CSV table of C-alpha atoms in Angstrom, one decimal:
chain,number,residue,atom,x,y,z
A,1,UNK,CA,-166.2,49.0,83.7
A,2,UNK,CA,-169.6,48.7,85.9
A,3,UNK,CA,-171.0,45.3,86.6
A,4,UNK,CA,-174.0,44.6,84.3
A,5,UNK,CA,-177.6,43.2,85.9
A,6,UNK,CA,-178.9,41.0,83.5
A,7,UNK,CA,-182.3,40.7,84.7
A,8,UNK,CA,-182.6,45.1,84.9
A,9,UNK,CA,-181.6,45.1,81.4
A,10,UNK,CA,-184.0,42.2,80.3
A,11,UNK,CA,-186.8,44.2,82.6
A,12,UNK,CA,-185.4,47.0,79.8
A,13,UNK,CA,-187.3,45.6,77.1
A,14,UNK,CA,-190.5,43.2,76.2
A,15,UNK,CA,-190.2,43.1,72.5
A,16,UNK,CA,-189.6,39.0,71.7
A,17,UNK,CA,-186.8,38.2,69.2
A,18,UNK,CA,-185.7,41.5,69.1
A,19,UNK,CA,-181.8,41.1,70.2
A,20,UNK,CA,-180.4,43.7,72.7
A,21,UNK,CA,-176.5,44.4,73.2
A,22,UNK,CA,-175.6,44.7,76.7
A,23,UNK,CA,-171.6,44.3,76.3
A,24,UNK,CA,-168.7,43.5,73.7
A,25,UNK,CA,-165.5,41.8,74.1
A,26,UNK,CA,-163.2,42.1,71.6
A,27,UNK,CA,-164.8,41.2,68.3
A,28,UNK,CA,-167.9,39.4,70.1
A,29,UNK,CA,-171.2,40.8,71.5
A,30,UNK,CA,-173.1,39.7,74.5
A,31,UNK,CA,-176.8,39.9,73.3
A,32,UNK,CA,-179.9,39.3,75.6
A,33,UNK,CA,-183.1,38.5,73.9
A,34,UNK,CA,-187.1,37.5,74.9
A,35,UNK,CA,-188.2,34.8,72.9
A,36,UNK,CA,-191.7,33.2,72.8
A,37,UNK,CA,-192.9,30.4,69.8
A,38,UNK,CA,-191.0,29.4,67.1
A,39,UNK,CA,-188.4,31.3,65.1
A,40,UNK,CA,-186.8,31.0,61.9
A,41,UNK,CA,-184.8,28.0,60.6
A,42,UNK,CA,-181.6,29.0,59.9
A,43,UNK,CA,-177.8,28.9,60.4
A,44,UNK,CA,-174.5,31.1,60.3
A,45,UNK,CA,-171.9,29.7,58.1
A,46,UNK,CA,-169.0,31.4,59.7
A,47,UNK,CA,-170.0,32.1,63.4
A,48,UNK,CA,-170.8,30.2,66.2
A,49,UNK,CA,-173.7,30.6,68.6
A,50,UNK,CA,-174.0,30.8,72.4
A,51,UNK,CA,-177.2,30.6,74.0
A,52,UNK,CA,-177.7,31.1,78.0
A,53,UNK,CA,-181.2,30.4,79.6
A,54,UNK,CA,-181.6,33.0,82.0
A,55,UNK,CA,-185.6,32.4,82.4
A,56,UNK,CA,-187.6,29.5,81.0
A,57,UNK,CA,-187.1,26.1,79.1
A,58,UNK,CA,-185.6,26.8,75.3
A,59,UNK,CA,-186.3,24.4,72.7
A,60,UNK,CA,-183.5,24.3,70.6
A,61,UNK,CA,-184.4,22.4,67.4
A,62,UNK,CA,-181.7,20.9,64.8
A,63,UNK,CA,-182.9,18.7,61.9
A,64,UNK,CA,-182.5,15.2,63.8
A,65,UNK,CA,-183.2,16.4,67.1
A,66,UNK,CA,-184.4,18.7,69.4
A,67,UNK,CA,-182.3,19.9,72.8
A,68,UNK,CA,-184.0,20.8,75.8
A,69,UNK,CA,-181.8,23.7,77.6
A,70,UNK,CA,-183.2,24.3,81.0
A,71,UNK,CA,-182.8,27.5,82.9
A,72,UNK,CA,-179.3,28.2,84.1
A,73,UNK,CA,-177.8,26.2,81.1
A,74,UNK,CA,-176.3,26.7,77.7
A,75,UNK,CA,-175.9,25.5,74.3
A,76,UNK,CA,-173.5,26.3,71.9
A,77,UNK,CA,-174.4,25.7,67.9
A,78,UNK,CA,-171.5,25.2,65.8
A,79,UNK,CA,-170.8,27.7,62.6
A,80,UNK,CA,-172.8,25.7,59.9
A,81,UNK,CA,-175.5,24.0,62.0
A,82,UNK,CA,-178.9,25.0,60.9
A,83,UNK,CA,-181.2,25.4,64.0
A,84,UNK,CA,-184.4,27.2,64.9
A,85,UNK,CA,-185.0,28.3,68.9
A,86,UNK,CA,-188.7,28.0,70.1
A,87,UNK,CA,-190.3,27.5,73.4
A,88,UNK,CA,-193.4,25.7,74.0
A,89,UNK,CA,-197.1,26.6,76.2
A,90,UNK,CA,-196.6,30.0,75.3
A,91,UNK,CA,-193.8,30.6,77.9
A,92,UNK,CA,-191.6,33.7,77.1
A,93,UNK,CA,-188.2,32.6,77.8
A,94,UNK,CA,-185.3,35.0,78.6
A,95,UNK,CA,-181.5,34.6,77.0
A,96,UNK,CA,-178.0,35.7,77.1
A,97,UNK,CA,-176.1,35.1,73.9
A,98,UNK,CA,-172.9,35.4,72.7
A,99,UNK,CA,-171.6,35.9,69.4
A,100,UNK,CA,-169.3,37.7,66.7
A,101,UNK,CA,-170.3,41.0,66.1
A,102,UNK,CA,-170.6,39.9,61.9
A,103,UNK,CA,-173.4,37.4,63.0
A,104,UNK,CA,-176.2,37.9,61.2
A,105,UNK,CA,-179.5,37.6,63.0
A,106,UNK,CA,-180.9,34.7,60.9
A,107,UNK,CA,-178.2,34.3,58.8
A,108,UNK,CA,-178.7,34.3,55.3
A,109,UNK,CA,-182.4,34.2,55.8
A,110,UNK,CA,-184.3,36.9,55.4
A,111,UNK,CA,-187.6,36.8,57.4
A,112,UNK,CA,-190.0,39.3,58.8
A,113,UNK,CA,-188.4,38.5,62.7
A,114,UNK,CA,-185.2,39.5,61.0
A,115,UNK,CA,-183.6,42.7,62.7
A,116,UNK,CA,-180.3,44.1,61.5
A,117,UNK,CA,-179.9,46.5,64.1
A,118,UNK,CA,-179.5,45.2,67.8
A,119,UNK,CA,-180.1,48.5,69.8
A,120,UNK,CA,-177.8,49.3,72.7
A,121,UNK,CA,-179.3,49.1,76.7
């Protein structure tokens, strides 16, 4: 039971969309992530999604819209919702998530940015 630095553990790592666990509570993880582009459209049928902006402007994208999250906000995506993350000018943007250890990275979509295994830092 230490406190965790967020931005030493995202100084950790520089490898974008590749999800890092930093913590878990109960049956959730606390993920961070660096992000850059576009992703993958997908959702999670059974799990919901909480995205922090630590560092930059995230572009989250549903299929009527697109929210702007600004640094120092979040956004939570519902169990269901299909959605796709992106940033724009080629601005890495640093996260925080939080989610259910069964999440699936891209749910039932299998990609090449899909990882299965979020290493430990």
């Amino acid at each position: 039971m230490k406190p965790i630095n967020i931005k030493h553990k995202h100084s950790l790592f520089s490898k974008q969309w590749h999800p890092h666990r930093i913590a878990t509570v109960d049956n959730m993880q606390v993920i961070l992530a660096k992000i850059k582009g576009q992703f993958v459209w997908h959702s999670h049928d059974d799990e919901d999604e909480l995205f922090q902006v630590i560092k930059g402007t995230l572009h989250m994208q549903f299929r009527d819209r697109t929210e702007i999250v600004n640094e120092g906000e979040l956004i939570v995506v519902p169990k269901g919702v299909e959605h796709n993350p992106s940033t724009k000018n080629n601005e890495e943007v640093h996260l925080l998530l939080f989610e259910k250890l069964t999440t699936a990275h891209t749910g039932k979509v299998d990609h090449d940015m899909t990882q299965t295994k979020y290493p430990e830092i």
